[in-house]
CSV table of N, CA and C in Angstrom, one decimal:
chain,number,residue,atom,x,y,z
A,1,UNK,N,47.3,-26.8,181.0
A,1,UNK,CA,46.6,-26.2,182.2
A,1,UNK,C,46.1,-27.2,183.1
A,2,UNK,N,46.1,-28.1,182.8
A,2,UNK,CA,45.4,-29.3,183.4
A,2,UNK,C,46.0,-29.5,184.9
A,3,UNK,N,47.4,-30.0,184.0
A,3,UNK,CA,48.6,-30.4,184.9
A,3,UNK,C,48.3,-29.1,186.5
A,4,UNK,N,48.6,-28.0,185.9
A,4,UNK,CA,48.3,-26.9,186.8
A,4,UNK,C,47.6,-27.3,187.9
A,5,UNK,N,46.3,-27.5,187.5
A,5,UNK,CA,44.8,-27.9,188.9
A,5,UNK,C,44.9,-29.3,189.1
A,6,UNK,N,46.0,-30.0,188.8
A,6,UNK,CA,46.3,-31.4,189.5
A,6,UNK,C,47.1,-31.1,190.5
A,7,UNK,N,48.2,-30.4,190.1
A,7,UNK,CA,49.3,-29.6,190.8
A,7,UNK,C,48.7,-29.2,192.3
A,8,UNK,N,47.8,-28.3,192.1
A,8,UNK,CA,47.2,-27.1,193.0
A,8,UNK,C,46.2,-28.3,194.3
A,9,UNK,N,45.8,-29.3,193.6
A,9,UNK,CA,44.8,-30.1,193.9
A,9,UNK,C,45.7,-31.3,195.2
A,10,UNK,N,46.9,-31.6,194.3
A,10,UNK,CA,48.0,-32.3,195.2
A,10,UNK,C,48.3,-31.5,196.6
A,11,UNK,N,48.5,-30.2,196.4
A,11,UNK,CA,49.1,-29.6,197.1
A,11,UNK,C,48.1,-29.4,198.4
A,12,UNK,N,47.3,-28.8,197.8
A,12,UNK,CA,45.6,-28.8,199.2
A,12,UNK,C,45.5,-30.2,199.4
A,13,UNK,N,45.8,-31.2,199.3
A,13,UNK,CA,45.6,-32.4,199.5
A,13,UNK,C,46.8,-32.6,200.7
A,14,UNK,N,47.9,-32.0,200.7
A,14,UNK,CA,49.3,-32.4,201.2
A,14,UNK,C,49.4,-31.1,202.3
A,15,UNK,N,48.6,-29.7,202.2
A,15,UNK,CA,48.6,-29.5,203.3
A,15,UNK,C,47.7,-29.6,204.5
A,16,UNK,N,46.5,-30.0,204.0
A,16,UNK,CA,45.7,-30.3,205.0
A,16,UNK,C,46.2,-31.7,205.7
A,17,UNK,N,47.5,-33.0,205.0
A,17,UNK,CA,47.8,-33.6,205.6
A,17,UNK,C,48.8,-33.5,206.8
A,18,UNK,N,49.7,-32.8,206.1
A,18,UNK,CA,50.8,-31.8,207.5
A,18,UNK,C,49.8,-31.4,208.4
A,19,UNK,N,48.6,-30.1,207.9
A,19,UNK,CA,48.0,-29.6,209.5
A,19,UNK,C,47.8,-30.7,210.5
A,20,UNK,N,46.9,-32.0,210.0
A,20,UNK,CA,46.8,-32.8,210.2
A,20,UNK,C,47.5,-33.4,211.5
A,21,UNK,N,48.7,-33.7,210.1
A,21,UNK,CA,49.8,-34.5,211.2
A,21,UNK,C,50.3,-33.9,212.7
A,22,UNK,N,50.9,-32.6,212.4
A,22,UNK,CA,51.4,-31.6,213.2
A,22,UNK,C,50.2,-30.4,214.2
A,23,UNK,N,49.2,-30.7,213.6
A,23,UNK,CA,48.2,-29.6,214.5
A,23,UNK,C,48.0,-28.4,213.5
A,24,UNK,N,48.5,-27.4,214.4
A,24,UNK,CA,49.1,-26.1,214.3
A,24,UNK,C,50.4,-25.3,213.8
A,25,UNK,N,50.3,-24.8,212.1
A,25,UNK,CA,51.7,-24.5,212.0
A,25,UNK,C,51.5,-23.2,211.1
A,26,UNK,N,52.4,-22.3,211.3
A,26,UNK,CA,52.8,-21.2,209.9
A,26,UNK,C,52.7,-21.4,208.9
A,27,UNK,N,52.3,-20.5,208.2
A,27,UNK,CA,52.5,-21.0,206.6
A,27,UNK,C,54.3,-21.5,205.8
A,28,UNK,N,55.1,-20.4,206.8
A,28,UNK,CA,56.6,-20.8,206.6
A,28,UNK,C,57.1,-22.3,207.3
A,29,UNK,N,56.3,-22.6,208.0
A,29,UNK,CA,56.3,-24.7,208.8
A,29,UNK,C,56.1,-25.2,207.5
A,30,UNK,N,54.5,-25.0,207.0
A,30,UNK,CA,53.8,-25.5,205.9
A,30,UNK,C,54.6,-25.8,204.4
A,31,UNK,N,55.5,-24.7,204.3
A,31,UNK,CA,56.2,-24.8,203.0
A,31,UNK,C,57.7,-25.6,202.9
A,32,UNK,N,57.8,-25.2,204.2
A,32,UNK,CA,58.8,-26.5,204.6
A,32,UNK,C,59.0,-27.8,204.9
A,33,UNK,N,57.7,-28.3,204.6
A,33,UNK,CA,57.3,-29.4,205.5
A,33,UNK,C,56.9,-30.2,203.7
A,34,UNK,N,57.2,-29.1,202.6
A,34,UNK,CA,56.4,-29.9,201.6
A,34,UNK,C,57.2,-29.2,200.5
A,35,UNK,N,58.7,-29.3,200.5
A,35,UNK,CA,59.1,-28.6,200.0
A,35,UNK,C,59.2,-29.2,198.6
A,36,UNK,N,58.4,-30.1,198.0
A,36,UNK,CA,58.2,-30.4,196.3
A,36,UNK,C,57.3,-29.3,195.7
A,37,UNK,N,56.7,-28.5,196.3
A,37,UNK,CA,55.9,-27.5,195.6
A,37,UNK,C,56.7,-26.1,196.2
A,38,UNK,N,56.1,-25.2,195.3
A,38,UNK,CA,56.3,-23.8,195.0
A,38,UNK,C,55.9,-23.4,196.2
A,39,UNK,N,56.3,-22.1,197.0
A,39,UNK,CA,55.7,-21.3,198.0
A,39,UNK,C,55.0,-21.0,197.1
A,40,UNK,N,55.0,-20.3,195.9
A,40,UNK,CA,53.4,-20.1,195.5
A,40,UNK,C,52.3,-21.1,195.2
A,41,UNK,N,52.7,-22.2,195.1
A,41,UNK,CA,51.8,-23.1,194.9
A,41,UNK,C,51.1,-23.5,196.0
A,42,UNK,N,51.8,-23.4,197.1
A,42,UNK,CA,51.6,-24.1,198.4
A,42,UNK,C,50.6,-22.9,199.4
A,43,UNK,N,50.7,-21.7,199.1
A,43,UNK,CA,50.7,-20.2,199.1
A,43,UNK,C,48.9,-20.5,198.5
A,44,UNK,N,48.8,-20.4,197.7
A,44,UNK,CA,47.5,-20.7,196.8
A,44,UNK,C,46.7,-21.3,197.6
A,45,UNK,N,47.2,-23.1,197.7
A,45,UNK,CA,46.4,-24.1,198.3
A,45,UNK,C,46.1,-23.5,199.5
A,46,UNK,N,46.8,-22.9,200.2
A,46,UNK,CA,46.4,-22.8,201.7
A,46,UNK,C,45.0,-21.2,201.3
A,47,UNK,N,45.6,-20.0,200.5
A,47,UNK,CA,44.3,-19.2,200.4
A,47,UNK,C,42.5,-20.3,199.9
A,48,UNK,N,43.0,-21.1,199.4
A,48,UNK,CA,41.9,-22.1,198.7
A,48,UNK,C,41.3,-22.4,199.4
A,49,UNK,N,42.2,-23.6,200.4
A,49,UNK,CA,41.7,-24.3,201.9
A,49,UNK,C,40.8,-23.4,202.7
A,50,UNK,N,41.1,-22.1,203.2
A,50,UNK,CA,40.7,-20.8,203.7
A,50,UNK,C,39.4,-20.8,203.0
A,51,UNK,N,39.4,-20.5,202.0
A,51,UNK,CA,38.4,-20.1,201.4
A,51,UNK,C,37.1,-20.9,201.4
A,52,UNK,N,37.7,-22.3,201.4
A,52,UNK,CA,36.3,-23.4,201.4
A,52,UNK,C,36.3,-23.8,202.7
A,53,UNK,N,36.8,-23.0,204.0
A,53,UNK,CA,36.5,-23.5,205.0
A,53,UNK,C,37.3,-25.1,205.8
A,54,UNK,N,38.0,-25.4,204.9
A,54,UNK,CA,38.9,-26.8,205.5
A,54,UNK,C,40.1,-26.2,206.3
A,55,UNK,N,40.7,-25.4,206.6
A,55,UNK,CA,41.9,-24.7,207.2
A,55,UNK,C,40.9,-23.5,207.6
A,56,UNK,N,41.9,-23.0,208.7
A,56,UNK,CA,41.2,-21.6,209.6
A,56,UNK,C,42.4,-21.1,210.1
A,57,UNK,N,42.4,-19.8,210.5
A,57,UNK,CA,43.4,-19.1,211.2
A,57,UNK,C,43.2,-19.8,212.8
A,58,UNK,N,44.3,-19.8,213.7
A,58,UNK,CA,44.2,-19.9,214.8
A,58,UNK,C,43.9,-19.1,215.6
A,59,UNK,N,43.2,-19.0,216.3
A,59,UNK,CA,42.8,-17.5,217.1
A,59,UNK,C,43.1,-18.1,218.8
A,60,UNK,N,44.2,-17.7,219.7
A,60,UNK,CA,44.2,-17.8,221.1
A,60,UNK,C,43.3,-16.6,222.0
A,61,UNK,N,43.1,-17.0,223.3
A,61,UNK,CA,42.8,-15.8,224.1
A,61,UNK,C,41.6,-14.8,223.7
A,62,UNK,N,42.0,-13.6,223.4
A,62,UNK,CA,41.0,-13.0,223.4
A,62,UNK,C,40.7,-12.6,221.8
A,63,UNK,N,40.5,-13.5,221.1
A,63,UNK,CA,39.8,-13.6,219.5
A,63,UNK,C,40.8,-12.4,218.4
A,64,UNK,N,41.8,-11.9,218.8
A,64,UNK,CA,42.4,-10.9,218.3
A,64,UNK,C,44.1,-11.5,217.5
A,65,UNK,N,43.9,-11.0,216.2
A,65,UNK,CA,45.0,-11.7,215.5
A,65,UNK,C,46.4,-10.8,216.1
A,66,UNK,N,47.3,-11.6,216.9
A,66,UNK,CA,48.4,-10.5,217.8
A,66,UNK,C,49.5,-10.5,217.3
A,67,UNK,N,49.8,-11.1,216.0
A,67,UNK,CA,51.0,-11.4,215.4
A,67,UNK,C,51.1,-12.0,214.4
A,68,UNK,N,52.2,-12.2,213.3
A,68,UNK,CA,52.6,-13.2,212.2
A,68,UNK,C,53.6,-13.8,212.4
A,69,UNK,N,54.0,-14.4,211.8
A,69,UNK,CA,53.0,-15.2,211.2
A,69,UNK,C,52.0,-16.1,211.3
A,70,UNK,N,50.6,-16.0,210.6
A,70,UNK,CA,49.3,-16.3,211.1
A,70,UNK,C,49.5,-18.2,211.9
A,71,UNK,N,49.2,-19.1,212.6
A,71,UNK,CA,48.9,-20.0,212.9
A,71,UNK,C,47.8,-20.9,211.9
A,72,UNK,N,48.0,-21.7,211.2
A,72,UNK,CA,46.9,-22.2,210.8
A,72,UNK,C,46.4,-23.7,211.3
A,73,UNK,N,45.1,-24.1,211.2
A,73,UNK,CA,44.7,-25.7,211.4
A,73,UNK,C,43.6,-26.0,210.6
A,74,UNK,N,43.5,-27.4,211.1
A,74,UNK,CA,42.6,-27.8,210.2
A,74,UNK,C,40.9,-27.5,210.7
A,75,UNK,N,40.0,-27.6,210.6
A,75,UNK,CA,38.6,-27.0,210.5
A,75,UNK,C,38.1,-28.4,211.2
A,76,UNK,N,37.1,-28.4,212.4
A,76,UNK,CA,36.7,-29.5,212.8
A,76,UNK,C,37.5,-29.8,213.6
């Protein structure tokens, strides 16, 4: 199980460095851009990231989500 949350730990590590690199991308940019992990793996890290506040949805214009797939970046 370990391996698991090293796994998960690499991966939120490796997308916050794409958003990084690139700005602004889809979750479908994001899994292509890191294609050694699982869409679910990658899938996870990014609900994670979300969750602790280091990634955010992108919101343009007038604060309303107008489409998918969502935009994400980094926080700060």
């Amino acid at each position: 199980m370990t391996h698991h949350y090293a796994k998960l730990d690499d991966a939120k590590r490796d997308v916050v460095n794409v958003l990084s690199r690139i700005g602004i991308a889809t979750l479908p940019e994001i899994r292509r851009a890191l294609p050694d992990y699982s869409s679910q793996t990658v899938g996870r890290a990014v609900r994670e990231l979300i969750a602790e506040n280091v990634i955010a949805v992108h919101v343009e214009g007038n604060n309303r989500i107008q489409k998918r797939p969502l935009r994400l970046e980094v926080v700060g």
